[in-house]
CSV table of C-alpha atoms and ligand atoms in Angstrom, one decimal:
chain,number,residue,atom,x,y,z
A,11,UNK,CA,-69.4,-26.3,-20.5
A,12,UNK,CA,-67.3,-29.6,-20.4
A,13,UNK,CA,-68.0,-32.3,-17.9
A,14,UNK,CA,-64.2,-32.7,-17.6
A,15,UNK,CA,-63.9,-29.0,-16.4
A,16,UNK,CA,-63.2,-28.7,-12.6
A,17,UNK,CA,-65.8,-27.0,-10.6
A,18,UNK,CA,-63.8,-23.7,-10.2
A,19,UNK,CA,-62.8,-23.4,-13.7
A,20,UNK,CA,-66.6,-23.5,-14.7
A,21,UNK,CA,-66.9,-20.3,-12.8
A,22,UNK,CA,-64.1,-18.3,-14.1
A,23,UNK,CA,-65.1,-15.2,-16.2
A,24,UNK,CA,-62.0,-14.8,-18.3
A,25,UNK,CA,-60.2,-11.4,-19.4
A,26,UNK,CA,-61.1,-10.2,-22.8
A,27,UNK,CA,-58.4,-8.7,-24.4
A,28,UNK,CA,-58.6,-5.7,-27.0
A,29,UNK,CA,-58.8,-7.2,-30.6
A,30,UNK,CA,-55.8,-8.2,-32.6
A,31,UNK,CA,-55.7,-8.1,-36.2
A,32,UNK,CA,-54.0,-8.8,-39.5
A,33,UNK,CA,-56.1,-6.4,-41.5
A,34,UNK,CA,-54.8,-3.2,-42.0
A,35,UNK,CA,-56.4,-0.7,-40.0
A,36,UNK,CA,-55.5,2.1,-37.7
A,37,UNK,CA,-55.0,0.1,-34.6
A,38,UNK,CA,-55.8,2.7,-31.5
A,39,UNK,CA,-57.4,-0.1,-29.3
A,40,UNK,CA,-55.1,-1.7,-26.9
A,41,UNK,CA,-52.3,0.7,-26.1
A,42,UNK,CA,-49.6,-0.4,-27.7
A,43,UNK,CA,-46.7,2.1,-29.1
A,44,UNK,CA,-47.0,3.6,-32.3
A,45,UNK,CA,-43.3,3.6,-32.6
A,46,UNK,CA,-40.8,0.5,-33.2
A,47,UNK,CA,-38.5,-0.4,-30.2
A,48,UNK,CA,-34.9,0.7,-29.6
A,49,UNK,CA,-32.7,0.2,-32.6
A,50,UNK,CA,-30.5,-2.3,-30.6
A,51,UNK,CA,-32.9,-4.9,-30.3
A,52,UNK,CA,-32.7,-5.4,-34.0
A,53,UNK,CA,-28.6,-6.2,-33.1
A,54,UNK,CA,-29.9,-8.6,-30.6
A,55,UNK,CA,-32.2,-10.6,-32.6
A,56,UNK,CA,-29.8,-11.1,-35.5
A,57,UNK,CA,-26.9,-13.0,-33.0
A,58,UNK,CA,-29.8,-14.8,-30.8
A,59,UNK,CA,-30.4,-18.0,-32.9
A,60,UNK,CA,-26.4,-19.0,-33.1
A,61,UNK,CA,-25.7,-18.1,-29.6
A,62,UNK,CA,-28.2,-18.6,-27.3
A,63,UNK,CA,-31.3,-20.7,-28.6
A,64,UNK,CA,-30.2,-24.3,-27.6
A,65,UNK,CA,-29.8,-23.2,-24.2
A,66,UNK,CA,-31.9,-22.9,-21.5
A,67,UNK,CA,-32.3,-19.5,-20.3
A,68,UNK,CA,-31.3,-17.9,-16.8
A,69,UNK,CA,-33.4,-19.1,-14.2
A,70,UNK,CA,-32.8,-16.1,-12.1
A,71,UNK,CA,-32.7,-13.6,-15.0
A,72,UNK,CA,-29.6,-11.8,-13.5
A,73,UNK,CA,-28.7,-9.9,-16.1
A,74,UNK,CA,-32.1,-8.1,-16.5
A,75,UNK,CA,-33.0,-7.7,-13.4
A,76,UNK,CA,-29.1,-5.6,-13.3
A,77,UNK,CA,-30.5,-3.6,-15.9
A,78,UNK,CA,-33.9,-2.9,-14.5
A,79,UNK,CA,-31.9,-1.9,-11.0
A,80,UNK,CA,-30.0,-0.2,-12.6
A,81,UNK,CA,-32.7,1.6,-14.5
A,82,UNK,CA,-35.1,2.2,-11.9
A,83,UNK,CA,-32.0,3.0,-9.3
A,84,UNK,CA,-32.6,-0.1,-6.7
A,85,UNK,CA,-30.9,-3.0,-5.7
A,86,UNK,CA,-31.1,-6.6,-8.0
A,87,UNK,CA,-32.4,-8.2,-5.0
A,88,UNK,CA,-35.2,-5.6,-4.9
A,89,UNK,CA,-36.7,-6.8,-8.5
A,90,UNK,CA,-38.6,-9.4,-10.0
A,91,UNK,CA,-39.3,-10.3,-13.8
A,92,UNK,CA,-41.9,-12.4,-15.3
A,93,UNK,CA,-43.7,-13.0,-18.8
A,94,UNK,CA,-45.5,-9.8,-18.9
A,95,UNK,CA,-46.9,-7.7,-15.8
A,96,UNK,CA,-49.9,-9.8,-15.9
A,97,UNK,CA,-47.8,-12.7,-15.4
A,98,UNK,CA,-46.5,-10.7,-12.5
A,99,UNK,CA,-49.6,-9.8,-11.1
A,100,UNK,CA,-50.7,-13.0,-11.2
A,101,UNK,CA,-47.8,-14.4,-9.2
A,102,UNK,CA,-48.5,-11.1,-6.5
A,103,UNK,CA,-52.6,-12.5,-6.4
A,104,UNK,CA,-51.0,-15.9,-5.2
A,105,UNK,CA,-48.3,-14.7,-2.6
A,106,UNK,CA,-49.7,-12.1,-1.4
A,107,UNK,CA,-53.4,-11.5,-1.6
A,108,UNK,CA,-55.2,-15.1,-0.8
A,109,UNK,CA,-56.5,-14.1,2.4
A,110,UNK,CA,-60.0,-14.5,4.2
A,111,UNK,CA,-60.4,-10.7,4.0
A,112,UNK,CA,-61.2,-9.1,1.0
A,113,UNK,CA,-58.8,-7.2,-1.4
A,114,UNK,CA,-59.3,-3.2,-1.8
A,115,UNK,CA,-59.6,-2.4,-5.2
A,116,UNK,CA,-61.0,0.6,-7.4
A,117,UNK,CA,-64.5,-0.2,-9.0
A,118,UNK,CA,-63.1,1.0,-12.1
A,119,UNK,CA,-59.5,0.0,-13.2
A,120,UNK,CA,-57.7,-2.7,-14.6
A,121,UNK,CA,-60.1,-5.3,-15.9
A,122,UNK,CA,-57.6,-8.1,-15.4
A,123,UNK,CA,-57.7,-7.7,-11.3
A,124,UNK,CA,-61.3,-9.3,-10.9
A,125,UNK,CA,-60.2,-12.2,-13.2
A,126,UNK,CA,-57.2,-13.1,-10.9
A,127,UNK,CA,-59.6,-12.5,-8.1
A,128,UNK,CA,-61.7,-15.1,-9.2
A,129,UNK,CA,-59.3,-17.8,-10.7
A,130,UNK,CA,-57.5,-17.3,-6.8
A,131,UNK,CA,-60.9,-17.4,-5.2
A,132,UNK,CA,-59.7,-14.1,-3.5
A,133,UNK,CA,-63.0,-11.7,-2.4
A,134,UNK,CA,-63.0,-7.8,-3.8
A,135,UNK,CA,-64.6,-4.9,-1.7
A,136,UNK,CA,-64.8,-2.3,-4.7
A,137,UNK,CA,-64.5,1.4,-4.5
A,138,UNK,CA,-66.3,4.0,-6.8
A,139,UNK,CA,-64.2,6.1,-8.2
A,140,UNK,CA,-64.8,10.1,-6.7
A,141,UNK,CA,-66.6,12.6,-8.9
A,142,UNK,CA,-63.5,13.5,-10.9
A,143,UNK,CA,-63.0,10.1,-11.9
A,144,UNK,CA,-60.3,9.5,-9.7
A,145,UNK,CA,-59.3,6.4,-7.4
A,146,UNK,CA,-60.7,7.1,-3.9
A,147,UNK,CA,-57.1,6.7,-2.0
A,148,UNK,CA,-59.1,7.2,1.2
A,149,UNK,CA,-61.5,4.7,0.7
A,150,UNK,CA,-59.2,2.2,-0.2
A,151,UNK,CA,-57.5,2.3,3.3
A,152,UNK,CA,-60.5,2.7,5.2
A,153,UNK,CA,-61.7,-0.4,6.3
A,154,UNK,CA,-59.5,-2.8,9.5
A,155,UNK,CA,-59.4,-6.0,7.8
A,156,UNK,CA,-58.2,-6.7,4.2
A,157,UNK,CA,-56.3,-9.3,1.9
A,158,UNK,CA,-54.3,-5.8,0.3
A,159,UNK,CA,-54.7,-3.0,-1.9
A,160,UNK,CA,-54.3,-3.0,-5.7
A,161,UNK,CA,-54.8,-0.1,-8.3
A,162,UNK,CA,-53.1,1.3,-11.4
A,163,UNK,CA,-51.4,4.5,-11.2
A,164,UNK,CA,-52.2,6.2,-13.5
A,165,UNK,CA,-55.3,4.1,-13.5
A,166,UNK,CA,-56.8,2.5,-16.6
A,167,UNK,CA,-58.7,3.3,-18.5
A,168,UNK,CA,-59.4,6.9,-16.8
A,169,UNK,CA,-55.5,8.1,-17.3
A,170,UNK,CA,-55.5,9.8,-14.3
A,171,UNK,CA,-52.9,9.7,-11.5
A,172,UNK,CA,-52.1,10.1,-7.8
A,173,UNK,CA,-49.0,12.2,-6.8
A,174,UNK,CA,-46.2,10.5,-5.0
A,175,UNK,CA,-47.6,12.2,-1.6
A,176,UNK,CA,-51.3,10.5,-1.7
A,177,UNK,CA,-49.7,7.3,-2.6
A,178,UNK,CA,-47.2,7.8,0.7
A,179,UNK,CA,-50.6,8.8,2.6
A,180,UNK,CA,-52.1,5.6,1.6
A,181,UNK,CA,-49.1,3.7,2.5
A,182,UNK,CA,-48.8,5.2,6.1
A,183,UNK,CA,-52.2,3.6,6.9
A,184,UNK,CA,-52.1,0.4,5.2
A,185,UNK,CA,-49.0,-1.5,7.0
A,186,UNK,CA,-50.6,-5.1,7.3
A,187,UNK,CA,-50.9,-5.9,3.9
A,188,UNK,CA,-49.0,-5.8,0.6
A,189,UNK,CA,-50.2,-2.5,-1.5
A,190,UNK,CA,-49.9,-3.1,-5.1
A,191,UNK,CA,-49.4,0.0,-7.4
A,192,UNK,CA,-49.8,-1.1,-10.9
A,193,UNK,CA,-47.2,1.5,-12.9
A,194,UNK,CA,-47.9,-0.2,-16.6
A,195,UNK,CA,-48.5,3.6,-17.8
A,196,UNK,CA,-46.3,5.5,-15.4
A,197,UNK,CA,-43.7,6.4,-18.1
A,198,UNK,CA,-45.9,8.7,-19.8
A,199,UNK,CA,-46.5,11.2,-17.1
A,200,UNK,CA,-46.6,10.4,-14.1
A,201,UNK,CA,-44.5,10.1,-10.9
A,202,UNK,CA,-43.2,6.6,-10.1
A,203,UNK,CA,-43.6,4.9,-6.4
A,204,UNK,CA,-40.4,3.3,-6.6
A,205,UNK,CA,-38.8,5.7,-4.7
A,206,UNK,CA,-40.9,4.5,-1.8
A,207,UNK,CA,-39.7,0.9,-1.4
A,208,UNK,CA,-36.7,1.6,1.1
A,209,UNK,CA,-39.6,3.1,3.3
A,210,UNK,CA,-42.2,0.6,3.1
A,211,UNK,CA,-41.5,-2.8,2.7
A,212,UNK,CA,-45.2,-3.7,2.3
A,213,UNK,CA,-45.0,-1.5,-1.1
A,214,UNK,CA,-44.9,-3.6,-4.5
A,215,UNK,CA,-44.5,-1.8,-7.6
A,216,UNK,CA,-44.8,-3.3,-10.7
A,217,UNK,CA,-44.1,-2.2,-14.4
A,218,UNK,CA,-44.0,-3.4,-17.7
A,219,UNK,CA,-42.0,-3.1,-21.3
A,220,UNK,CA,-45.2,-3.7,-23.4
A,221,UNK,CA,-46.1,0.4,-23.5
A,222,UNK,CA,-43.3,3.0,-23.0
A,223,UNK,CA,-40.5,0.4,-24.5
A,224,UNK,CA,-42.6,-0.7,-27.5
A,225,UNK,CA,-42.4,-4.2,-26.9
A,226,UNK,CA,-45.6,-5.9,-25.7
A,227,UNK,CA,-45.3,-8.9,-28.6
A,228,UNK,CA,-42.1,-9.9,-26.2
A,229,UNK,CA,-43.9,-10.2,-22.9
A,230,UNK,CA,-41.7,-8.7,-20.2
A,231,UNK,CA,-42.7,-7.3,-17.1
A,232,UNK,CA,-41.3,-6.6,-13.7
A,233,UNK,CA,-42.4,-6.0,-10.1
A,234,UNK,CA,-39.8,-4.1,-7.4
A,235,UNK,CA,-40.1,-3.9,-3.4
A,236,UNK,CA,-38.6,-4.8,-0.5
A,237,UNK,CA,-36.1,-8.6,-0.7
A,238,UNK,CA,-39.1,-10.0,1.3
A,239,UNK,CA,-41.7,-9.0,-1.2
A,240,UNK,CA,-39.6,-10.5,-4.3
A,241,UNK,CA,-38.4,-13.7,-2.2
A,242,UNK,CA,-42.6,-14.4,-1.7
A,243,UNK,CA,-42.5,-13.6,-5.8
A,244,UNK,CA,-39.8,-16.1,-6.2
A,245,UNK,CA,-41.4,-18.7,-4.2
A,246,UNK,CA,-44.6,-18.7,-6.1
A,247,UNK,CA,-42.8,-18.7,-9.6
A,248,UNK,CA,-40.1,-21.4,-8.7
A,249,UNK,CA,-43.4,-23.4,-8.3
A,250,UNK,CA,-45.0,-22.9,-11.3
A,251,UNK,CA,-42.6,-22.6,-14.2
A,252,UNK,CA,-38.6,-21.9,-13.5
A,253,UNK,CA,-38.1,-19.9,-17.0
A,254,UNK,CA,-41.0,-17.5,-17.1
A,255,UNK,CA,-38.5,-15.3,-18.8
A,256,UNK,CA,-37.2,-16.6,-22.1
A,257,UNK,CA,-33.5,-16.0,-23.0
A,258,UNK,CA,-34.4,-13.9,-25.8
A,259,UNK,CA,-36.9,-11.5,-24.0
A,260,UNK,CA,-33.9,-11.0,-21.3
A,261,UNK,CA,-31.6,-9.7,-24.1
A,262,UNK,CA,-33.7,-7.9,-26.0
A,263,UNK,CA,-35.1,-6.5,-22.8
A,264,UNK,CA,-31.7,-5.6,-21.7
A,265,UNK,CA,-31.2,-3.8,-25.2
A,266,UNK,CA,-34.4,-1.5,-24.4
A,267,UNK,CA,-33.1,-0.5,-21.3
A,268,UNK,CA,-29.7,0.5,-22.4
A,269,UNK,CA,-31.3,3.0,-25.4
A,270,UNK,CA,-32.2,6.0,-22.9
A,271,UNK,CA,-32.0,8.0,-25.6
A,272,UNK,CA,-34.8,6.5,-28.0
A,273,UNK,CA,-36.8,5.7,-24.7
A,274,UNK,CA,-37.2,9.4,-24.0
A,275,UNK,CA,-37.8,10.6,-27.4
A,276,UNK,CA,-40.6,8.3,-28.0
A,277,UNK,CA,-42.3,8.9,-24.7
A,278,UNK,CA,-42.0,12.7,-25.2
A,279,UNK,CA,-43.7,12.3,-28.9
A,280,UNK,CA,-46.8,10.0,-27.8
A,281,UNK,CA,-47.3,12.8,-25.0
A,282,UNK,CA,-46.9,15.7,-27.2
A,283,UNK,CA,-49.5,13.9,-29.5
A,284,UNK,CA,-51.6,12.8,-26.4
A,285,UNK,CA,-52.2,16.5,-25.6
A,286,UNK,CA,-52.9,17.7,-29.6
A,287,UNK,CA,-55.1,14.9,-29.9
A,288,UNK,CA,-57.1,15.7,-26.3
A,289,UNK,CA,-57.3,19.6,-27.9
A,290,UNK,CA,-58.8,18.3,-31.2
A,291,UNK,CA,-61.4,16.1,-29.2
A,292,UNK,CA,-62.6,18.9,-27.2
A,293,UNK,CA,-63.1,21.1,-30.3
A,294,UNK,CA,-65.3,18.3,-31.3
A,295,UNK,CA,-67.5,18.3,-28.6
A,296,UNK,CA,-65.9,15.5,-26.8
A,297,UNK,CA,-65.4,15.4,-22.9
A,298,UNK,CA,-61.9,14.1,-22.4
A,299,UNK,CA,-60.2,12.9,-19.1
A,300,UNK,CA,-57.0,14.6,-18.6
A,301,UNK,CA,-54.4,11.4,-18.9
A,302,UNK,CA,-50.8,10.5,-17.7
A,303,UNK,CA,-51.0,7.4,-19.7
A,304,UNK,CA,-50.6,6.9,-23.5
A,305,UNK,CA,-54.5,6.5,-24.5
A,306,UNK,CA,-57.5,8.8,-23.7
A,307,UNK,CA,-61.1,8.3,-22.2
A,308,UNK,CA,-63.6,10.5,-23.9
A,309,UNK,CA,-67.4,10.8,-24.3
A,310,UNK,CA,-69.6,12.9,-26.8
A,311,UNK,CA,-72.8,14.7,-25.4
A,312,UNK,CA,-74.8,13.5,-28.5
A,313,UNK,CA,-73.3,10.1,-29.9
A,314,UNK,CA,-73.5,7.0,-27.8
A,315,UNK,CA,-70.2,5.1,-27.2
A,316,UNK,CA,-70.8,1.9,-29.0
A,317,UNK,CA,-72.2,3.9,-32.2
A,318,UNK,CA,-68.8,6.0,-32.6
A,319,UNK,CA,-66.8,2.6,-32.4
A,320,UNK,CA,-68.9,0.9,-34.6
A,321,UNK,CA,-68.9,3.9,-37.3
A,322,UNK,CA,-64.7,4.1,-36.4
A,323,UNK,CA,-64.6,0.2,-37.4
A,324,UNK,CA,-66.4,1.0,-40.6
A,325,UNK,CA,-63.8,3.3,-41.8
A,326,UNK,CA,-60.9,0.9,-40.2
A,327,UNK,CA,-60.0,2.5,-37.1
A,328,UNK,CA,-60.0,0.6,-34.2
A,329,UNK,CA,-60.5,2.0,-30.6
A,330,UNK,CA,-62.1,0.3,-27.1
A,331,UNK,CA,-65.3,0.6,-26.1
A,332,UNK,CA,-66.2,-0.9,-22.6
A,333,UNK,CA,-69.8,-2.6,-22.2
A,334,UNK,CA,-70.4,-1.9,-18.7
A,335,UNK,CA,-72.7,0.9,-17.2
A,336,UNK,CA,-70.4,3.3,-16.2
A,337,UNK,CA,-67.9,3.7,-19.8
A,338,UNK,CA,-70.5,2.7,-21.9
A,339,UNK,CA,-70.5,6.0,-23.3
A,340,UNK,CA,-66.9,6.4,-23.2
A,341,UNK,CA,-64.5,5.6,-25.9
A,342,UNK,CA,-60.6,4.8,-25.0
A,343,UNK,CA,-58.2,5.7,-27.6
A,344,UNK,CA,-54.6,4.9,-27.5
A,345,UNK,CA,-52.4,7.5,-29.0
A,346,UNK,CA,-50.7,6.4,-32.0
A,347,UNK,CA,-48.5,8.4,-34.1
A,348,UNK,CA,-49.7,12.1,-35.3
A,349,UNK,CA,-50.7,10.9,-38.8
A,350,UNK,CA,-52.8,8.1,-37.5
A,351,UNK,CA,-54.4,10.4,-34.8
A,352,UNK,CA,-54.9,13.0,-37.9
A,353,UNK,CA,-56.8,10.3,-39.8
A,354,UNK,CA,-59.2,9.6,-36.2
A,355,UNK,CA,-60.1,13.3,-36.0
A,356,UNK,CA,-60.9,13.4,-39.6
A,357,UNK,CA,-63.4,10.3,-39.5
A,358,UNK,CA,-64.4,11.5,-36.2
A,359,UNK,CA,-65.6,15.0,-38.0
A,360,UNK,CA,-67.5,13.2,-40.8
A,361,UNK,CA,-69.4,11.2,-38.1
A,362,UNK,CA,-70.0,14.1,-35.7
A,363,UNK,CA,-70.3,16.7,-38.6
B,406,PLP,C1,-51.1,-3.5,-20.1
B,406,PLP,C2,-51.4,-3.7,-18.7
B,406,PLP,C3,-50.7,-4.2,-17.6
B,406,PLP,C4,-50.3,-5.5,-18.9
B,406,PLP,O1,-49.2,-5.4,-19.1
B,406,PLP,P1,-48.0,-6.9,-19.8
B,406,PLP,O2,-46.7,-6.6,-19.6
B,406,PLP,O3,-48.8,-6.5,-21.5
B,406,PLP,O4,-48.8,-8.1,-19.4
B,406,PLP,C5,-51.0,-4.3,-16.8
B,406,PLP,N1,-51.2,-3.8,-16.0
B,406,PLP,C6,-51.9,-2.4,-16.7
B,406,PLP,C7,-52.9,-1.1,-15.8
B,406,PLP,C8,-52.2,-2.5,-17.9
B,406,PLP,O5,-53.0,-1.7,-18.4
């Protein structure tokens, strides 16, 4: 606490990211991709210092938005880009969710939403997951007054994804405010709601280059929606920082989008390794939730989550453990390479054996 902090800053509970480390560990704790980004990314980096570094970036990120629009099969005017999808989410909170009524959100979801709600003074109405650890879509739509609806699909940290039909059913019921679908993990096996943006002007879909495109360090995220929603985001962006996406990030992002083959190969590998890891964890007695993301959420009937987390850490393997009542017994395990997952399973065999 400092006397110089404003009352609002005193009340904040900041987001706690998973640990980043320079130690040589098997790092399965923050949902990064184990494979390198597209080879074209390296070429971009070599030319960058001489050609671009001294100039300000394009404030509209036109080239990157064009490339994303082509990939996602939408118009460039329906695409917004930012410095990581976390920043895009922050802009969305300011642009759409700062109303009197509460924001409808699943009780278990990406832990940044409550942090932003707190920062921007938005009340939350939290809806417990269903018995199958699924986002309760009915409950999200049930109240007459709201500032909006936000959820991740696939959800974090459960990995469950709803079908497009279910999401469309929600959109038919919620028309007064923005419905934000956070698709950070959609490329690992879920259906994207981007195809619905022309029919639902209040639908905003966010995505990121951090997970399926192996560029977490670059900080590049985006939102897709109707032009009126994109204009709302631009108003906030241009009142805060005209250049959230630097020129290097744009060039690298475009290079990554162009290499469709590399993208498809990496995500297939992650998906295959996920299913293989799931089977092996089940053989060890774990209950593993079905996942459409690049992580698994698992618990063991005989071993406490915190204990497994600590034992793995001693063996140089980092996974994520959440200290909340509902998730206390669970481990969230990012899908690494097959070799990394073999090491994890071997360590668990020793610990649980
Ligand atoms: C990782 C993640 C993000 C943030 O992605 P960045 O683009 O790296 O900021 C957003 N939403 C969810 C659900 C995530 O898991």
